[in-house]
mmCIF file of C-alpha atoms in Angstrom:
data_model
loop_
_atom_site.group_PDB
_atom_site.id
_atom_site.type_symbol
_atom_site.label_atom_id
_atom_site.label_comp_id
_atom_site.label_asym_id
_atom_site.label_seq_id
_atom_site.Cartn_x
_atom_site.Cartn_y
_atom_site.Cartn_z
ATOM 1 C CA UNK G 1 -22.221 -53.201 49.142
ATOM 2 C CA UNK G 2 -24.343 -52.908 52.291
ATOM 3 C CA UNK G 3 -27.942 -54.135 52.706
ATOM 4 C CA UNK G 4 -29.013 -50.460 52.790
ATOM 5 C CA UNK G 5 -27.287 -49.780 49.454
ATOM 6 C CA UNK G 6 -28.974 -52.836 47.932
ATOM 7 C CA UNK G 7 -32.351 -51.713 49.268
ATOM 8 C CA UNK G 8 -31.836 -48.246 47.732
ATOM 9 C CA UNK G 9 -31.247 -49.784 44.277
ATOM 10 C CA UNK G 10 -34.803 -51.188 44.332
ATOM 11 C CA UNK G 11 -36.559 -48.377 46.213
ATOM 12 C CA UNK G 12 -38.422 -46.101 43.834
ATOM 13 C CA UNK G 13 -38.630 -42.331 44.107
ATOM 14 C CA UNK G 14 -42.116 -42.853 45.574
ATOM 15 C CA UNK G 15 -40.526 -44.729 48.505
ATOM 16 C CA UNK G 16 -41.890 -48.143 47.449
ATOM 17 C CA UNK G 17 -39.529 -51.139 47.420
ATOM 18 C CA UNK G 18 -40.023 -53.233 44.281
ATOM 19 C CA UNK G 19 -37.729 -56.047 43.126
ATOM 20 C CA UNK G 20 -38.346 -58.196 40.040
ATOM 21 C CA UNK G 21 -36.259 -60.454 37.811
ATOM 22 C CA UNK G 22 -37.137 -62.250 34.574
ATOM 23 C CA UNK G 23 -39.372 -65.257 35.059
ATOM 24 C CA UNK G 24 -38.927 -66.700 31.563
ATOM 25 C CA UNK G 25 -36.011 -67.073 29.127
ATOM 26 C CA UNK G 26 -35.138 -63.757 27.470
ATOM 27 C CA UNK G 27 -35.704 -63.490 23.711
ATOM 28 C CA UNK G 28 -34.246 -60.158 22.568
ATOM 29 C CA UNK G 29 -34.913 -58.463 19.243
ATOM 30 C CA UNK G 30 -33.214 -55.240 18.133
ATOM 31 C CA UNK G 31 -34.595 -52.652 15.704
ATOM 32 C CA UNK G 32 -32.914 -49.781 13.895
ATOM 33 C CA UNK G 33 -29.240 -50.823 13.840
ATOM 34 C CA UNK G 34 -26.641 -52.251 11.454
ATOM 35 C CA UNK G 35 -25.689 -55.927 11.713
ATOM 36 C CA UNK G 36 -22.458 -55.036 13.535
ATOM 37 C CA UNK G 37 -24.322 -53.212 16.323
ATOM 38 C CA UNK G 38 -26.953 -55.950 16.403
ATOM 39 C CA UNK G 39 -24.219 -58.495 17.170
ATOM 40 C CA UNK G 40 -22.867 -56.191 19.912
ATOM 41 C CA UNK G 41 -26.269 -55.883 21.603
ATOM 42 C CA UNK G 42 -26.968 -59.621 21.363
ATOM 43 C CA UNK G 43 -23.478 -60.288 22.783
ATOM 44 C CA UNK G 44 -24.213 -58.014 25.750
ATOM 45 C CA UNK G 45 -27.457 -59.926 26.416
ATOM 46 C CA UNK G 46 -25.621 -63.253 26.293
ATOM 47 C CA UNK G 47 -22.897 -62.043 28.669
ATOM 48 C CA UNK G 48 -25.273 -60.601 31.296
ATOM 49 C CA UNK G 49 -27.761 -63.494 31.103
ATOM 50 C CA UNK G 50 -24.890 -65.980 31.531
ATOM 51 C CA UNK G 51 -23.611 -63.964 34.506
ATOM 52 C CA UNK G 52 -27.082 -64.108 36.067
ATOM 53 C CA UNK G 53 -27.349 -67.851 35.519
ATOM 54 C CA UNK G 54 -30.559 -67.195 33.582
ATOM 55 C CA UNK G 55 -31.498 -68.420 30.076
ATOM 56 C CA UNK G 56 -32.072 -67.027 26.601
ATOM 57 C CA UNK G 57 -34.209 -68.657 23.926
ATOM 58 C CA UNK G 58 -34.856 -68.399 20.191
ATOM 59 C CA UNK G 59 -38.530 -67.629 20.675
ATOM 60 C CA UNK G 60 -41.087 -67.024 23.409
ATOM 61 C CA UNK G 61 -44.129 -69.300 22.879
ATOM 62 C CA UNK G 62 -46.526 -66.521 23.858
ATOM 63 C CA UNK G 63 -44.864 -63.312 22.684
ATOM 64 C CA UNK G 64 -42.352 -64.371 20.009
ATOM 65 C CA UNK G 65 -39.745 -61.879 21.244
ATOM 66 C CA UNK G 66 -40.116 -60.621 24.811
ATOM 67 C CA UNK G 67 -37.348 -58.007 25.006
ATOM 68 C CA UNK G 68 -37.453 -55.374 22.272
ATOM 69 C CA UNK G 69 -34.711 -52.769 21.869
ATOM 70 C CA UNK G 70 -35.407 -49.813 19.579
ATOM 71 C CA UNK G 71 -32.762 -47.399 18.254
ATOM 72 C CA UNK G 72 -34.073 -44.262 16.504
ATOM 73 C CA UNK G 73 -33.454 -40.536 15.938
ATOM 74 C CA UNK G 74 -36.777 -38.952 16.968
ATOM 75 C CA UNK G 75 -39.402 -40.086 19.487
ATOM 76 C CA UNK G 76 -42.169 -39.563 16.907
ATOM 77 C CA UNK G 77 -40.771 -42.534 14.933
ATOM 78 C CA UNK G 78 -42.251 -44.859 17.580
ATOM 79 C CA UNK G 79 -45.760 -43.815 16.519
ATOM 80 C CA UNK G 80 -45.039 -45.259 13.058
ATOM 81 C CA UNK G 81 -44.011 -48.732 14.311
ATOM 82 C CA UNK G 82 -46.824 -51.156 13.357
ATOM 83 C CA UNK G 83 -48.777 -52.519 16.357
ATOM 84 C CA UNK G 84 -46.459 -50.932 18.938
ATOM 85 C CA UNK G 85 -49.449 -49.056 20.367
ATOM 86 C CA UNK G 86 -50.999 -52.473 21.130
ATOM 87 C CA UNK G 87 -47.908 -53.509 23.114
ATOM 88 C CA UNK G 88 -47.443 -50.130 24.839
ATOM 89 C CA UNK G 89 -50.753 -48.697 26.083
ATOM 90 C CA UNK G 90 -51.059 -44.886 25.774
ATOM 91 C CA UNK G 91 -48.067 -44.752 23.433
ATOM 92 C CA UNK G 92 -48.894 -41.303 21.980
ATOM 93 C CA UNK G 93 -49.137 -39.528 25.392
ATOM 94 C CA UNK G 94 -45.947 -41.334 26.478
ATOM 95 C CA UNK G 95 -44.094 -40.052 23.404
ATOM 96 C CA UNK G 96 -45.353 -36.520 24.149
ATOM 97 C CA UNK G 97 -44.052 -36.778 27.740
ATOM 98 C CA UNK G 98 -40.644 -38.070 26.632
ATOM 99 C CA UNK G 99 -40.296 -35.274 24.066
ATOM 100 C CA UNK G 100 -41.250 -32.684 26.698
ATOM 101 C CA UNK G 101 -38.699 -34.152 29.130
ATOM 102 C CA UNK G 102 -35.998 -34.155 26.395
ATOM 103 C CA UNK G 103 -35.353 -37.796 27.312
ATOM 104 C CA UNK G 104 -32.965 -39.927 25.275
ATOM 105 C CA UNK G 105 -33.882 -43.323 26.762
ATOM 106 C CA UNK G 106 -36.824 -45.083 28.352
ATOM 107 C CA UNK G 107 -37.539 -48.610 29.594
ATOM 108 C CA UNK G 108 -40.907 -50.172 30.270
ATOM 109 C CA UNK G 109 -41.720 -53.662 31.579
ATOM 110 C CA UNK G 110 -44.664 -56.050 31.651
ATOM 111 C CA UNK G 111 -45.083 -58.567 34.449
ATOM 112 C CA UNK G 112 -46.231 -62.118 35.131
ATOM 113 C CA UNK G 113 -49.032 -62.767 37.627
ATOM 114 C CA UNK G 114 -46.429 -63.413 40.337
ATOM 115 C CA UNK G 115 -44.735 -60.075 39.617
ATOM 116 C CA UNK G 116 -41.687 -61.426 37.731
ATOM 117 C CA UNK G 117 -40.676 -59.674 34.499
ATOM 118 C CA UNK G 118 -42.520 -61.030 31.486
ATOM 119 C CA UNK G 119 -41.402 -58.572 28.783
ATOM 120 C CA UNK G 120 -39.227 -55.500 28.426
ATOM 121 C CA UNK G 121 -39.076 -52.610 25.949
ATOM 122 C CA UNK G 122 -35.986 -50.397 25.645
ATOM 123 C CA UNK G 123 -36.167 -47.138 23.664
ATOM 124 C CA UNK G 124 -32.963 -45.290 22.757
ATOM 125 C CA UNK G 125 -33.148 -41.925 20.998
ATOM 126 C CA UNK G 126 -29.692 -41.597 19.471
ATOM 127 C CA UNK G 127 -29.085 -37.915 20.183
ATOM 128 C CA UNK G 128 -25.638 -36.290 20.328
ATOM 129 C CA UNK G 129 -25.090 -37.544 23.891
ATOM 130 C CA UNK G 130 -25.913 -41.230 23.287
ATOM 131 C CA UNK G 131 -24.146 -41.207 19.904
ATOM 132 C CA UNK G 132 -20.837 -40.413 21.667
ATOM 133 C CA UNK G 133 -21.010 -43.628 23.729
ATOM 134 C CA UNK G 134 -19.246 -46.672 22.204
ATOM 135 C CA UNK G 135 -21.742 -49.335 21.082
ATOM 136 C CA UNK G 136 -20.318 -51.942 23.494
ATOM 137 C CA UNK G 137 -20.700 -49.602 26.476
ATOM 138 C CA UNK G 138 -24.216 -48.509 25.526
ATOM 139 C CA UNK G 139 -25.338 -52.109 24.927
ATOM 140 C CA UNK G 140 -23.898 -53.388 28.222
ATOM 141 C CA UNK G 141 -25.421 -50.501 30.179
ATOM 142 C CA UNK G 142 -28.890 -51.059 28.710
ATOM 143 C CA UNK G 143 -28.861 -54.842 29.189
ATOM 144 C CA UNK G 144 -27.749 -54.463 32.817
ATOM 145 C CA UNK G 145 -30.629 -52.031 33.402
ATOM 146 C CA UNK G 146 -33.053 -54.515 31.808
ATOM 147 C CA UNK G 147 -31.971 -57.739 33.572
ATOM 148 C CA UNK G 148 -33.661 -56.582 36.815
ATOM 149 C CA UNK G 149 -36.349 -54.054 37.709
ATOM 150 C CA UNK G 150 -34.057 -51.476 39.291
ATOM 151 C CA UNK G 151 -35.375 -48.346 40.988
ATOM 152 C CA UNK G 152 -36.026 -45.347 38.750
ATOM 153 C CA UNK G 153 -33.230 -43.603 40.698
ATOM 154 C CA UNK G 154 -30.774 -46.546 40.893
ATOM 155 C CA UNK G 155 -28.035 -45.290 38.585
ATOM 156 C CA UNK G 156 -28.598 -41.534 38.573
ATOM 157 C CA UNK G 157 -25.554 -40.807 40.720
ATOM 158 C CA UNK G 158 -23.319 -43.748 39.777
ATOM 159 C CA UNK G 159 -23.188 -45.864 36.616
ATOM 160 C CA UNK G 160 -23.477 -49.673 36.859
ATOM 161 C CA UNK G 161 -20.334 -49.779 34.678
ATOM 162 C CA UNK G 162 -16.679 -49.079 35.493
ATOM 163 C CA UNK G 163 -13.459 -48.560 33.547
ATOM 164 C CA UNK G 164 -10.735 -51.194 33.901
ATOM 165 C CA UNK G 165 -7.663 -50.077 31.955
ATOM 166 C CA UNK G 166 -9.137 -49.176 28.566
ATOM 167 C CA UNK G 167 -12.102 -51.552 28.861
ATOM 168 C CA UNK G 168 -15.581 -50.783 30.141
ATOM 169 C CA UNK G 169 -16.793 -53.519 32.484
ATOM 170 C CA UNK G 170 -19.742 -54.200 34.746
ATOM 171 C CA UNK G 171 -19.000 -53.021 38.300
ATOM 172 C CA UNK G 172 -18.077 -56.132 40.358
ATOM 173 C CA UNK G 173 -20.592 -55.272 43.108
ATOM 174 C CA UNK G 174 -23.413 -54.949 40.566
ATOM 175 C CA UNK G 175 -22.328 -58.210 38.880
ATOM 176 C CA UNK G 176 -22.420 -59.981 42.244
ATOM 177 C CA UNK G 177 -25.852 -58.518 43.014
ATOM 178 C CA UNK G 178 -27.258 -59.691 39.654
ATOM 179 C CA UNK G 179 -25.962 -63.218 40.334
ATOM 180 C CA UNK G 180 -27.528 -63.158 43.810
ATOM 181 C CA UNK G 181 -30.845 -61.882 42.415
ATOM 182 C CA UNK G 182 -31.185 -64.963 40.203
ATOM 183 C CA UNK G 183 -30.619 -67.470 43.010
ATOM 184 C CA UNK G 184 -33.342 -70.082 42.293
ATOM 185 C CA UNK G 185 -34.299 -70.153 45.992
ATOM 186 C CA UNK G 186 -35.427 -66.509 45.877
ATOM 187 C CA UNK G 187 -38.823 -65.401 44.539
ATOM 188 C CA UNK G 188 -39.065 -63.726 41.128
ATOM 189 C CA UNK G 189 -40.476 -60.559 42.670
ATOM 190 C CA UNK G 190 -40.814 -58.911 46.077
ATOM 191 C CA UNK G 191 -42.308 -55.725 47.530
ATOM 192 C CA UNK G 192 -40.779 -56.343 50.950
ATOM 193 C CA UNK G 193 -37.601 -54.365 51.655
ATOM 194 C CA UNK G 194 -36.265 -57.287 53.737
ATOM 195 C CA UNK G 195 -35.572 -58.907 50.336
ATOM 196 C CA UNK G 196 -32.451 -56.698 50.254
ATOM 197 C CA UNK G 197 -31.093 -58.686 53.227
ATOM 198 C CA UNK G 198 -31.682 -61.953 51.376
ATOM 199 C CA UNK G 199 -29.817 -60.581 48.358
ATOM 200 C CA UNK G 200 -26.972 -59.333 50.578
ATOM 201 C CA UNK G 201 -26.638 -62.776 52.184
ATOM 202 C CA UNK G 202 -26.136 -64.364 48.755
ATOM 203 C CA UNK G 203 -23.602 -61.867 47.417
ATOM 204 C CA UNK G 204 -19.952 -62.855 47.214
ATOM 205 C CA UNK G 205 -18.205 -60.795 49.848
ATOM 206 C CA UNK G 206 -14.839 -59.291 48.842
ATOM 207 C CA UNK G 207 -11.841 -61.192 50.189
#
């Protein structure tokens, strides 16, 4: 992966470079699934957080849970979740926009004062398309897209996952980039595109 490719993964459609990683231990909570799927999603969080060298916790002292994953059938169901409109400002107009766009997933983040990720919300509308994806693949894909603030265009052309034999795995270049992003020497957030060079310098280069 070149510095330019890394920069593109954090450059938004607007042209702004914006990198952020989690500044606090991740405390995930999952709504709307059976226990078996719950274990799969939690397992994906543990695997990716361990890869990053970051931490998980049982509770966040300020927020309780700071990474909420919602599975549901219709976007309107979000309007019935108690207090969600307090966590997500302008929830009703957002739901209207997602319905109009025929979206089946959406992620939104909140940030610390220094720009690092403070909380994340993942919404998955289990339509025919998402329902075809194995739970392990869907969980891994969503956790990877939540561990960093990627560009809104980052994975449009190419998934962060790959197939190895019959197993779906995280692409090695993306895994290496996630590890580099959590280097303690680096800041938790950056708006300077030169940050891509710092990430590149810390990635394991293929032998």
